[in-house]
Structure formats: C-alpha cells, structure tokens
Amino acid sequence: MTFEIENNYPEQVVPDFEEVINKVIEAALDYEKCPYEAQVYVLLTDNGEIHEINREHRHIDRPTDVLSFPMAEYPVPGNFSDIEQRDPDTFHPETGELILGDIIISMDKVKEQAETYGHSPKRELAFLVAHSMLHLMGYDHMVDEERLVMERKQEDILTICGYLREIKN
C-alpha cells in the first residue's frame, strides 16, 4: 500500500494526522473488501488552495471541506470484480497497485467544522478521509438512497477506527 500525504498547511491542527489518515484509508479499503494493494494521494491544504482547485475542476467558486478525484469509474460502487478488465490504466505499471485517486482536504474547514459539530479536529479529519475514500471507490450522495448508504458506511468505518462522535458540553 502506498499512501502519500503532503501537508501544505502551516499549522498543526491534528498532531498525529498521518496516523489518522493511514488508519482510516486502511479501514475503508478493508471495509469495502478491496482485493488490491492500493495507492492514495492526500493533500492537506487551506481554504484558499482548495477554493482554487474547486473553481478549476468543478467550476464552484468557493472553498469546500474535501475534494475527491477517483481514478476509476465504478458501475456498482465498491465493486472491484472487473476493474482489471474494465479499467487497466488504474493500476500502477511498476507496483501493480490500484491507483484509487486523490483526496484534498482543507484543514481550515477541519477546524471550522469540528467546532461547528462539537467534536475534535481529529474526528473531523477522520470523517473527511472516510467520506472521500468512499467517493474514490464509486460511492456518491446525490440522491437520498445513495446518501443514506454512504452515511452508514462512513459511520461504520469511523467506528471501526475508534473515531466516534464526541459530545462537547
């Protein structure tokens, strides 16, 4: 498994961010029973940079919390059964790893949303990674039925990792 994490954020919001990210990526892959060694690239950045990326790639002129750029399309979310035949270019030619795609996270949003939702920045970072990993494996939340499936899977992955929603009083 190759998980490359690039941290362009000037502050330390989650001191053990690499451990959190790696743990959630591995849990998501196990949860979805991905049969391949995988590659994932993660960029931690600020609202300014994610705003630019959002505008350039999605034509949405505002910052967002997380962007996911999957390498493959999945006719059935989380179904890897025919990906070698369907999309052979998603495999790294030297390592043979499945290149799942890229995750870009605004650490400004991690701080803001942790405060808004009343839990730790660590839990918010874990949530955004779980959410994005599901996107990289073909899940979406554009209709209620898909959204409910994705929400359940996110919570299951976070529970497996021990990143439970905390209630701050």
Tab-separated table of N, CA and C in Angstrom:
chain	number	residue	atom	x	y	z
A	1	MET	N	0.849	-1.181	0.000
A	1	MET	CA	0.000	0.000	0.000
A	1	MET	C	0.888	1.236	0.000
A	2	THR	N	0.490	2.190	-0.810
A	2	THR	CA	1.215	3.448	-0.867
A	2	THR	C	0.235	4.573	-0.589
A	3	PHE	N	0.395	5.208	0.546
A	3	PHE	CA	-0.417	6.363	0.886
A	3	PHE	C	0.531	7.543	1.004
A	4	GLU	N	0.466	8.450	0.044
A	4	GLU	CA	1.325	9.632	0.072
A	4	GLU	C	0.535	10.784	0.657
A	5	ILE	N	1.089	11.398	1.690
A	5	ILE	CA	0.430	12.518	2.357
A	5	ILE	C	1.329	13.735	2.231
A	6	GLU	N	0.783	14.797	1.639
A	6	GLU	CA	1.503	16.060	1.513
A	6	GLU	C	0.786	17.088	2.378
A	7	ASN	N	1.510	17.692	3.300
A	7	ASN	CA	0.919	18.664	4.209
A	7	ASN	C	1.431	20.057	3.861
A	8	ASN	N	0.566	20.858	3.227
A	8	ASN	CA	0.899	22.239	2.891
A	8	ASN	C	0.312	23.224	3.897
A	9	TYR	N	-0.264	22.713	4.967
A	9	TYR	CA	-0.942	23.582	5.928
A	9	TYR	C	0.068	24.076	6.958
A	10	PRO	N	0.076	25.378	7.238
A	10	PRO	CA	1.122	25.940	8.108
A	10	PRO	C	0.978	25.624	9.594
A	11	GLU	N	-0.203	25.231	10.032
A	11	GLU	CA	-0.430	24.940	11.454
A	11	GLU	C	-0.524	23.436	11.681
A	12	GLN	N	-0.413	23.061	12.948
A	12	GLN	CA	-0.602	21.659	13.318
A	12	GLN	C	-1.989	21.533	13.958
A	13	VAL	N	-2.974	21.156	13.148
A	13	VAL	CA	-4.352	21.041	13.616
A	13	VAL	C	-4.569	19.692	14.294
A	14	VAL	N	-4.025	18.639	13.695
A	14	VAL	CA	-4.108	17.281	14.229
A	14	VAL	C	-2.679	16.754	14.285
A	15	PRO	N	-2.072	16.723	15.485
A	15	PRO	CA	-0.660	16.345	15.586
A	15	PRO	C	-0.315	14.999	14.954
A	16	ASP	N	-1.193	14.019	15.066
A	16	ASP	CA	-0.918	12.690	14.518
A	16	ASP	C	-1.708	12.450	13.227
A	17	PHE	N	-1.767	13.493	12.364
A	17	PHE	CA	-2.590	13.429	11.158
A	17	PHE	C	-2.225	12.255	10.261
A	18	GLU	N	-0.949	11.920	10.140
A	18	GLU	CA	-0.558	10.806	9.265
A	18	GLU	C	-1.130	9.483	9.775
A	19	GLU	N	-1.079	9.283	11.083
A	19	GLU	CA	-1.629	8.062	11.674
A	19	GLU	C	-3.138	7.976	11.438
A	20	VAL	N	-3.831	9.091	11.639
A	20	VAL	CA	-5.285	9.128	11.443
A	20	VAL	C	-5.624	8.797	9.995
A	21	ILE	N	-4.955	9.461	9.065
A	21	ILE	CA	-5.238	9.272	7.639
A	21	ILE	C	-4.959	7.829	7.222
A	22	ASN	N	-3.805	7.308	7.586
A	22	ASN	CA	-3.460	5.931	7.219
A	22	ASN	C	-4.451	4.927	7.792
A	23	LYS	N	-4.825	5.126	9.052
A	23	LYS	CA	-5.753	4.203	9.716
A	23	LYS	C	-7.107	4.181	9.012
A	24	VAL	N	-7.619	5.351	8.647
A	24	VAL	CA	-8.932	5.427	8.011
A	24	VAL	C	-8.879	4.874	6.585
A	25	ILE	N	-7.813	5.176	5.858
A	25	ILE	CA	-7.690	4.636	4.495
A	25	ILE	C	-7.677	3.109	4.543
A	26	GLU	N	-6.862	2.552	5.414
A	26	GLU	CA	-6.782	1.094	5.513
A	26	GLU	C	-8.117	0.492	5.941
A	27	ALA	N	-8.788	1.128	6.888
A	27	ALA	CA	-10.081	0.621	7.345
A	27	ALA	C	-11.119	0.679	6.228
A	28	ALA	N	-11.113	1.750	5.446
A	28	ALA	CA	-12.067	1.881	4.341
A	28	ALA	C	-11.817	0.804	3.290
A	29	LEU	N	-10.555	0.555	2.974
A	29	LEU	CA	-10.223	-0.485	1.989
A	29	LEU	C	-10.640	-1.864	2.494
A	30	ASP	N	-10.382	-2.133	3.765
A	30	ASP	CA	-10.796	-3.416	4.349
A	30	ASP	C	-12.319	-3.531	4.386
A	31	TYR	N	-12.988	-2.459	4.792
A	31	TYR	CA	-14.444	-2.458	4.894
A	31	TYR	C	-15.090	-2.754	3.544
A	32	GLU	N	-14.531	-2.188	2.489
A	32	GLU	CA	-15.066	-2.393	1.149
A	32	GLU	C	-14.481	-3.633	0.472
A	33	LYS	N	-13.639	-4.353	1.209
A	33	LYS	CA	-13.035	-5.604	0.709
A	33	LYS	C	-12.302	-5.405	-0.615
A	34	CYS	N	-11.510	-4.330	-0.657
A	34	CYS	CA	-10.695	-4.075	-1.845
A	34	CYS	C	-9.643	-5.182	-1.948
A	35	PRO	N	-9.635	-5.931	-3.040
A	35	PRO	CA	-8.729	-7.079	-3.149
A	35	PRO	C	-7.307	-6.719	-3.601
A	36	TYR	N	-7.034	-5.430	-3.761
A	36	TYR	CA	-5.748	-4.995	-4.298
A	36	TYR	C	-4.975	-4.149	-3.288
A	37	GLU	N	-3.668	-4.164	-3.429
A	37	GLU	CA	-2.863	-3.146	-2.780
A	37	GLU	C	-3.230	-1.844	-3.488
A	38	ALA	N	-3.267	-0.746	-2.759
A	38	ALA	CA	-3.782	0.489	-3.345
A	38	ALA	C	-2.855	1.670	-3.116
A	39	GLN	N	-3.007	2.653	-3.982
A	39	GLN	CA	-2.319	3.931	-3.848
A	39	GLN	C	-3.357	5.025	-3.653
A	40	VAL	N	-3.076	5.921	-2.697
A	40	VAL	CA	-3.928	7.084	-2.459
A	40	VAL	C	-3.008	8.259	-2.169
A	41	TYR	N	-3.300	9.388	-2.784
A	41	TYR	CA	-2.569	10.625	-2.519
A	41	TYR	C	-3.490	11.544	-1.733
A	42	VAL	N	-2.965	12.133	-0.643
A	42	VAL	CA	-3.737	13.042	0.202
A	42	VAL	C	-2.979	14.357	0.326
A	43	LEU	N	-3.676	15.453	0.047
A	43	LEU	CA	-3.109	16.792	0.206
A	43	LEU	C	-3.882	17.516	1.299
A	44	LEU	N	-3.164	18.007	2.302
A	44	LEU	CA	-3.759	18.846	3.346
A	44	LEU	C	-3.396	20.285	3.010
A	45	THR	N	-4.417	21.135	2.906
A	45	THR	CA	-4.181	22.495	2.456
A	45	THR	C	-5.093	23.470	3.196
A	46	ASP	N	-5.196	24.681	2.673
A	46	ASP	CA	-6.035	25.697	3.305
A	46	ASP	C	-7.224	26.033	2.412
A	47	ASN	N	-8.095	26.919	2.899
A	47	ASN	CA	-9.285	27.289	2.134
A	47	ASN	C	-8.941	27.938	0.806
A	48	GLY	N	-7.882	28.730	0.761
A	48	GLY	CA	-7.503	29.409	-0.472
A	48	GLY	C	-7.166	28.429	-1.586
A	49	GLU	N	-6.326	27.446	-1.284
A	49	GLU	CA	-5.919	26.488	-2.315
A	49	GLU	C	-7.064	25.576	-2.733
A	50	ILE	N	-7.853	25.104	-1.777
A	50	ILE	CA	-8.961	24.214	-2.147
A	50	ILE	C	-10.029	24.991	-2.924
A	51	HIS	N	-10.171	26.277	-2.634
A	51	HIS	CA	-11.081	27.137	-3.392
A	51	HIS	C	-10.647	27.180	-4.855
A	52	GLU	N	-9.359	27.398	-5.089
A	52	GLU	CA	-8.836	27.434	-6.463
A	52	GLU	C	-9.070	26.100	-7.182
A	53	ILE	N	-8.794	25.006	-6.495
A	53	ILE	CA	-8.966	23.680	-7.098
A	53	ILE	C	-10.440	23.418	-7.383
A	54	ASN	N	-11.306	23.804	-6.462
A	54	ASN	CA	-12.747	23.627	-6.635
A	54	ASN	C	-13.242	24.429	-7.843
A	55	ARG	N	-12.747	25.659	-7.973
A	55	ARG	CA	-13.149	26.511	-9.102
A	55	ARG	C	-12.635	25.929	-10.424
A	56	GLU	N	-11.391	25.480	-10.423
A	56	GLU	CA	-10.779	24.971	-11.652
A	56	GLU	C	-11.394	23.652	-12.125
A	57	HIS	N	-11.626	22.726	-11.193
A	57	HIS	CA	-12.064	21.385	-11.580
A	57	HIS	C	-13.573	21.176	-11.528
A	58	ARG	N	-14.255	21.905	-10.659
A	58	ARG	CA	-15.693	21.684	-10.508
A	58	ARG	C	-16.516	22.910	-10.875
A	59	HIS	N	-15.838	24.028	-11.178
A	59	HIS	CA	-16.494	25.289	-11.537
A	59	HIS	C	-17.398	25.782	-10.416
A	60	ILE	N	-16.965	25.518	-9.168
A	60	ILE	CA	-17.675	26.003	-7.988
A	60	ILE	C	-16.743	27.000	-7.297
A	61	ASP	N	-17.185	28.248	-7.216
A	61	ASP	CA	-16.326	29.338	-6.775
A	61	ASP	C	-16.422	29.577	-5.264
A	62	ARG	N	-15.994	28.569	-4.519
A	62	ARG	CA	-15.952	28.687	-3.055
A	62	ARG	C	-15.070	27.566	-2.510
A	63	PRO	N	-14.571	27.749	-1.309
A	63	PRO	CA	-13.828	26.639	-0.692
A	63	PRO	C	-14.799	25.550	-0.259
A	64	THR	N	-14.298	24.350	-0.172
A	64	THR	CA	-15.079	23.220	0.310
A	64	THR	C	-14.219	22.460	1.305
A	65	ASP	N	-14.795	21.507	2.005
A	65	ASP	CA	-14.018	20.788	3.022
A	65	ASP	C	-13.116	19.720	2.428
A	66	VAL	N	-13.615	19.003	1.414
A	66	VAL	CA	-12.832	17.901	0.842
A	66	VAL	C	-13.195	17.736	-0.629
A	67	LEU	N	-12.186	17.396	-1.414
A	67	LEU	CA	-12.384	17.057	-2.823
A	67	LEU	C	-11.828	15.661	-3.049
A	68	SER	N	-12.520	14.913	-3.874
A	68	SER	CA	-12.097	13.553	-4.205
A	68	SER	C	-11.972	13.447	-5.717
A	69	PHE	N	-10.849	12.895	-6.154
A	69	PHE	CA	-10.622	12.701	-7.579
A	69	PHE	C	-10.314	11.227	-7.832
A	70	PRO	N	-11.371	10.421	-8.061
A	70	PRO	CA	-11.160	8.989	-8.295
A	70	PRO	C	-10.522	8.747	-9.660
A	71	MET	N	-9.710	7.708	-9.730
A	71	MET	CA	-9.071	7.327	-10.987
A	71	MET	C	-9.970	6.444	-11.840
A	72	ALA	N	-10.881	5.713	-11.225
A	72	ALA	CA	-11.727	4.782	-11.966
A	72	ALA	C	-13.193	5.142	-11.763
A	73	GLU	N	-14.000	4.670	-12.687
A	73	GLU	CA	-15.444	4.759	-12.516
A	73	GLU	C	-15.942	3.375	-12.136
A	74	TYR	N	-16.946	3.348	-11.282
A	74	TYR	CA	-17.491	2.082	-10.803
A	74	TYR	C	-18.967	2.012	-11.175
A	75	PRO	N	-19.315	1.126	-12.098
A	75	PRO	CA	-20.741	0.966	-12.412
A	75	PRO	C	-21.554	0.592	-11.165
A	76	VAL	N	-20.924	-0.179	-10.283
A	76	VAL	CA	-21.514	-0.515	-8.988
A	76	VAL	C	-20.504	-0.068	-7.926
A	77	PRO	N	-20.899	0.854	-7.048
A	77	PRO	CA	-19.950	1.343	-6.051
A	77	PRO	C	-19.312	0.210	-5.248
A	78	GLY	N	-17.999	0.321	-5.062
A	78	GLY	CA	-17.279	-0.649	-4.249
A	78	GLY	C	-17.087	-2.002	-4.888
A	79	ASN	N	-17.454	-2.159	-6.158
A	79	ASN	CA	-17.309	-3.439	-6.833
A	79	ASN	C	-16.023	-3.429	-7.662
A	80	PHE	N	-15.041	-4.197	-7.199
A	80	PHE	CA	-13.735	-4.257	-7.845
A	80	PHE	C	-13.608	-5.465	-8.774
A	81	SER	N	-14.674	-6.249	-8.932
A	81	SER	CA	-14.579	-7.555	-9.582
A	81	SER	C	-14.058	-7.514	-11.014
A	82	ASP	N	-14.375	-6.470	-11.766
A	82	ASP	CA	-13.948	-6.439	-13.169
A	82	ASP	C	-13.053	-5.251	-13.500
A	83	ILE	N	-12.492	-4.606	-12.470
A	83	ILE	CA	-11.743	-3.375	-12.719
A	83	ILE	C	-10.476	-3.600	-13.549
A	84	GLU	N	-9.866	-4.761	-13.425
A	84	GLU	CA	-8.658	-5.031	-14.220
A	84	GLU	C	-8.978	-5.049	-15.713
A	85	GLN	N	-10.113	-5.612	-16.078
A	85	GLN	CA	-10.510	-5.643	-17.485
A	85	GLN	C	-11.121	-4.319	-17.917
A	86	ARG	N	-11.934	-3.748	-17.046
A	86	ARG	CA	-12.673	-2.533	-17.371
A	86	ARG	C	-11.782	-1.304	-17.432
A	87	ASP	N	-10.818	-1.221	-16.540
A	87	ASP	CA	-10.007	-0.006	-16.430
A	87	ASP	C	-8.568	-0.345	-16.048
A	88	PRO	N	-7.832	-1.025	-16.942
A	88	PRO	CA	-6.471	-1.473	-16.609
A	88	PRO	C	-5.494	-0.327	-16.343
A	89	ASP	N	-5.803	0.878	-16.837
A	89	ASP	CA	-4.905	2.021	-16.628
A	89	ASP	C	-4.912	2.521	-15.193
A	90	THR	N	-5.814	2.031	-14.355
A	90	THR	CA	-5.836	2.454	-12.959
A	90	THR	C	-4.826	1.692	-12.111
A	91	PHE	N	-4.065	0.804	-12.726
A	91	PHE	CA	-3.036	0.060	-11.997
A	91	PHE	C	-1.660	0.615	-12.315
A	92	HIS	N	-0.867	0.834	-11.271
A	92	HIS	CA	0.480	1.366	-11.453
A	92	HIS	C	1.307	0.344	-12.224
A	93	PRO	N	1.980	0.768	-13.296
A	93	PRO	CA	2.694	-0.194	-14.145
A	93	PRO	C	3.873	-0.896	-13.462
A	94	GLU	N	4.455	-0.259	-12.447
A	94	GLU	CA	5.613	-0.871	-11.775
A	94	GLU	C	5.229	-1.650	-10.529
A	95	THR	N	4.323	-1.082	-9.721
A	95	THR	CA	3.990	-1.736	-8.453
A	95	THR	C	2.785	-2.659	-8.572
A	96	GLY	N	1.957	-2.446	-9.580
A	96	GLY	CA	0.734	-3.225	-9.722
A	96	GLY	C	-0.379	-2.770	-8.792
A	97	GLU	N	-0.135	-1.723	-8.011
A	97	GLU	CA	-1.149	-1.230	-7.088
A	97	GLU	C	-2.288	-0.545	-7.833
A	98	LEU	N	-3.492	-0.677	-7.290
A	98	LEU	CA	-4.649	0.029	-7.805
A	98	LEU	C	-4.524	1.494	-7.384
A	99	ILE	N	-4.504	2.394	-8.354
A	99	ILE	CA	-4.421	3.823	-8.045
A	99	ILE	C	-5.853	4.315	-7.846
A	100	LEU	N	-6.225	4.497	-6.579
A	100	LEU	CA	-7.601	4.901	-6.281
A	100	LEU	C	-7.854	6.355	-6.651
A	101	GLY	N	-6.909	7.235	-6.356
A	101	GLY	CA	-7.097	8.636	-6.694
A	101	GLY	C	-6.550	9.555	-5.632
A	102	ASP	N	-7.029	10.800	-5.679
A	102	ASP	CA	-6.520	11.876	-4.831
A	102	ASP	C	-7.604	12.401	-3.901
A	103	ILE	N	-7.157	12.786	-2.710
A	103	ILE	CA	-8.010	13.410	-1.702
A	103	ILE	C	-7.372	14.742	-1.333
A	104	ILE	N	-8.154	15.804	-1.357
A	104	ILE	CA	-7.660	17.122	-0.963
A	104	ILE	C	-8.554	17.619	0.161
A	105	ILE	N	-7.926	17.970	1.284
A	105	ILE	CA	-8.681	18.365	2.481
A	105	ILE	C	-8.255	19.763	2.921
A	106	SER	N	-9.240	20.614	3.179
A	106	SER	CA	-8.978	21.929	3.758
A	106	SER	C	-8.897	21.793	5.273
A	107	MET	N	-7.717	22.038	5.808
A	107	MET	CA	-7.555	21.976	7.260
A	107	MET	C	-8.242	23.162	7.937
A	108	ASP	N	-8.442	24.267	7.192
A	108	ASP	CA	-9.260	25.362	7.734
A	108	ASP	C	-10.673	24.844	8.010
A	109	LYS	N	-11.217	24.079	7.067
A	109	LYS	CA	-12.561	23.516	7.246
A	109	LYS	C	-12.580	22.457	8.338
A	110	VAL	N	-11.494	21.690	8.475
A	110	VAL	CA	-11.422	20.704	9.567
A	110	VAL	C	-11.614	21.422	10.900
A	111	LYS	N	-10.891	22.524	11.094
A	111	LYS	CA	-11.021	23.291	12.348
A	111	LYS	C	-12.424	23.865	12.498
A	112	GLU	N	-12.941	24.516	11.448
A	112	GLU	CA	-14.265	25.147	11.500
A	112	GLU	C	-15.364	24.127	11.790
A	113	GLN	N	-15.343	23.014	11.055
A	113	GLN	CA	-16.417	22.024	11.188
A	113	GLN	C	-16.322	21.262	12.496
A	114	ALA	N	-15.132	21.039	13.000
A	114	ALA	CA	-15.002	20.392	14.308
A	114	ALA	C	-15.678	21.261	15.367
A	115	GLU	N	-15.444	22.542	15.281
A	115	GLU	CA	-16.070	23.479	16.222
A	115	GLU	C	-17.589	23.499	16.025
A	116	THR	N	-18.032	23.605	14.789
A	116	THR	CA	-19.461	23.657	14.481
A	116	THR	C	-20.198	22.411	14.959
A	117	TYR	N	-19.604	21.228	14.707
A	117	TYR	CA	-20.266	19.968	15.052
A	117	TYR	C	-19.956	19.485	16.456
A	118	GLY	N	-19.087	20.196	17.161
A	118	GLY	CA	-18.834	19.877	18.561
A	118	GLY	C	-17.998	18.635	18.792
A	119	HIS	N	-17.076	18.336	17.869
A	119	HIS	CA	-16.166	17.224	18.109
A	119	HIS	C	-14.732	17.657	17.790
A	120	SER	N	-13.809	16.758	17.953
A	120	SER	CA	-12.393	17.100	17.812
A	120	SER	C	-11.989	17.237	16.344
A	121	PRO	N	-10.947	18.019	16.082
A	121	PRO	CA	-10.399	18.089	14.725
A	121	PRO	C	-9.951	16.715	14.218
A	122	LYS	N	-9.467	15.863	15.108
A	122	LYS	CA	-9.055	14.513	14.711
A	122	LYS	C	-10.247	13.735	14.150
A	123	ARG	N	-11.377	13.804	14.826
A	123	ARG	CA	-12.576	13.099	14.359
A	123	ARG	C	-13.047	13.685	13.032
A	124	GLU	N	-12.978	14.997	12.878
A	124	GLU	CA	-13.406	15.628	11.626
A	124	GLU	C	-12.489	15.224	10.469
A	125	LEU	N	-11.189	15.211	10.714
A	125	LEU	CA	-10.247	14.759	9.680
A	125	LEU	C	-10.550	13.313	9.296
A	126	ALA	N	-10.755	12.456	10.273
A	126	ALA	CA	-11.069	11.047	10.011
A	126	ALA	C	-12.354	10.932	9.194
A	127	PHE	N	-13.361	11.721	9.541
A	127	PHE	CA	-14.623	11.707	8.800
A	127	PHE	C	-14.413	12.088	7.339
A	128	LEU	N	-13.658	13.154	7.094
A	128	LEU	CA	-13.443	13.609	5.722
A	128	LEU	C	-12.659	12.589	4.903
A	129	VAL	N	-11.710	11.911	5.529
A	129	VAL	CA	-10.962	10.863	4.824
A	129	VAL	C	-11.886	9.692	4.499
A	130	ALA	N	-12.708	9.263	5.458
A	130	ALA	CA	-13.649	8.158	5.210
A	130	ALA	C	-14.616	8.531	4.092
A	131	HIS	N	-15.142	9.728	4.147
A	131	HIS	CA	-16.075	10.223	3.133
A	131	HIS	C	-15.418	10.189	1.751
A	132	SER	N	-14.224	10.716	1.677
A	132	SER	CA	-13.520	10.794	0.401
A	132	SER	C	-13.116	9.424	-0.121
A	133	MET	N	-12.705	8.523	0.774
A	133	MET	CA	-12.355	7.170	0.345
A	133	MET	C	-13.551	6.474	-0.303
A	134	LEU	N	-14.732	6.694	0.240
A	134	LEU	CA	-15.920	6.096	-0.364
A	134	LEU	C	-16.162	6.677	-1.760
A	135	HIS	N	-15.926	7.980	-1.928
A	135	HIS	CA	-16.016	8.566	-3.267
A	135	HIS	C	-15.003	7.917	-4.211
A	136	LEU	N	-13.781	7.683	-3.730
A	136	LEU	CA	-12.751	7.074	-4.578
A	136	LEU	C	-13.120	5.653	-4.991
A	137	MET	N	-14.040	5.038	-4.249
A	137	MET	CA	-14.471	3.682	-4.571
A	137	MET	C	-15.863	3.661	-5.205
A	138	GLY	N	-16.302	4.825	-5.697
A	138	GLY	CA	-17.508	4.878	-6.504
A	138	GLY	C	-18.795	5.296	-5.827
A	139	TYR	N	-18.760	5.585	-4.541
A	139	TYR	CA	-19.986	5.986	-3.837
A	139	TYR	C	-20.248	7.474	-4.039
A	140	ASP	N	-21.521	7.834	-3.943
A	140	ASP	CA	-21.900	9.235	-4.049
A	140	ASP	C	-23.101	9.488	-3.141
A	141	HIS	N	-23.513	10.742	-3.058
A	141	HIS	CA	-24.619	11.109	-2.166
A	141	HIS	C	-25.551	12.120	-2.823
A	142	MET	N	-25.739	11.962	-4.121
A	142	MET	CA	-26.570	12.910	-4.865
A	142	MET	C	-28.079	12.659	-4.675
A	143	VAL	N	-28.442	11.430	-4.372
A	143	VAL	CA	-29.857	11.132	-4.076
A	143	VAL	C	-29.924	10.514	-2.680
A	144	ASP	N	-31.081	10.625	-2.055
A	144	ASP	CA	-31.226	10.195	-0.663
A	144	ASP	C	-30.805	8.749	-0.420
A	145	GLU	N	-31.181	7.853	-1.308
A	145	GLU	CA	-30.848	6.445	-1.116
A	145	GLU	C	-29.325	6.247	-1.069
A	146	GLU	N	-28.619	6.877	-1.989
A	146	GLU	CA	-27.152	6.784	-2.011
A	146	GLU	C	-26.544	7.466	-0.787
A	147	ARG	N	-27.120	8.612	-0.426
A	147	ARG	CA	-26.617	9.362	0.730
A	147	ARG	C	-26.711	8.531	2.001
A	148	LEU	N	-27.834	7.847	2.187
A	148	LEU	CA	-28.012	7.030	3.391
A	148	LEU	C	-27.020	5.871	3.437
A	149	VAL	N	-26.782	5.248	2.298
A	149	VAL	CA	-25.797	4.160	2.231
A	149	VAL	C	-24.409	4.699	2.581
A	150	MET	N	-24.067	5.820	1.992
A	150	MET	CA	-22.746	6.393	2.226
A	150	MET	C	-22.575	6.820	3.688
A	151	GLU	N	-23.588	7.435	4.264
A	151	GLU	CA	-23.512	7.855	5.664
A	151	GLU	C	-23.311	6.661	6.593
A	152	ARG	N	-24.036	5.570	6.329
A	152	ARG	CA	-23.888	4.368	7.163
A	152	ARG	C	-22.473	3.817	7.054
A	153	LYS	N	-21.958	3.749	5.852
A	153	LYS	CA	-20.610	3.232	5.639
A	153	LYS	C	-19.561	4.125	6.311
A	154	GLN	N	-19.729	5.436	6.208
A	154	GLN	CA	-18.801	6.365	6.872
A	154	GLN	C	-18.776	6.111	8.370
A	155	GLU	N	-19.951	6.018	8.962
A	155	GLU	CA	-20.030	5.795	10.412
A	155	GLU	C	-19.442	4.444	10.801
A	156	ASP	N	-19.684	3.423	9.991
A	156	ASP	CA	-19.108	2.103	10.269
A	156	ASP	C	-17.581	2.169	10.256
A	157	ILE	N	-17.018	2.821	9.254
A	157	ILE	CA	-15.558	2.936	9.140
A	157	ILE	C	-14.997	3.704	10.335
A	158	LEU	N	-15.640	4.801	10.687
A	158	LEU	CA	-15.168	5.602	11.827
A	158	LEU	C	-15.281	4.827	13.137
A	159	THR	N	-16.326	4.034	13.285
A	159	THR	CA	-16.489	3.207	14.485
A	159	THR	C	-15.388	2.161	14.557
A	160	ILE	N	-15.097	1.523	13.437
A	160	ILE	CA	-14.011	0.532	13.387
A	160	ILE	C	-12.694	1.163	13.835
A	161	CYS	N	-12.469	2.400	13.419
A	161	CYS	CA	-11.218	3.099	13.748
A	161	CYS	C	-11.225	3.700	15.149
A	162	GLY	N	-12.397	3.779	15.767
A	162	GLY	CA	-12.495	4.363	17.099
A	162	GLY	C	-12.651	5.867	17.114
A	163	TYR	N	-13.020	6.454	15.974
A	163	TYR	CA	-13.242	7.897	15.893
A	163	TYR	C	-14.734	8.174	16.000
A	164	LEU	N	-15.226	8.098	17.216
A	164	LEU	CA	-16.649	8.259	17.472
A	164	LEU	C	-16.977	9.741	17.640
A	165	ARG	N	-18.213	10.057	17.370
A	165	ARG	CA	-18.669	11.433	17.540
A	165	ARG	C	-18.678	11.748	19.040
A	166	GLU	N	-18.000	12.800	19.378
A	166	GLU	CA	-17.920	13.216	20.786
A	166	GLU	C	-18.915	14.326	21.005
A	167	ILE	N	-19.478	14.374	22.162
A	167	ILE	CA	-20.392	15.453	22.523
A	167	ILE	C	-19.664	16.350	23.499
A	168	LYS	N	-19.449	17.600	23.075
A	168	LYS	CA	-18.800	18.576	23.958
A	168	LYS	C	-19.871	19.450	24.588
A	169	ASN	N	-19.774	19.621	25.878
A	169	ASN	CA	-20.739	20.497	26.569
A	169	ASN	C	-20.104	21.815	26.884
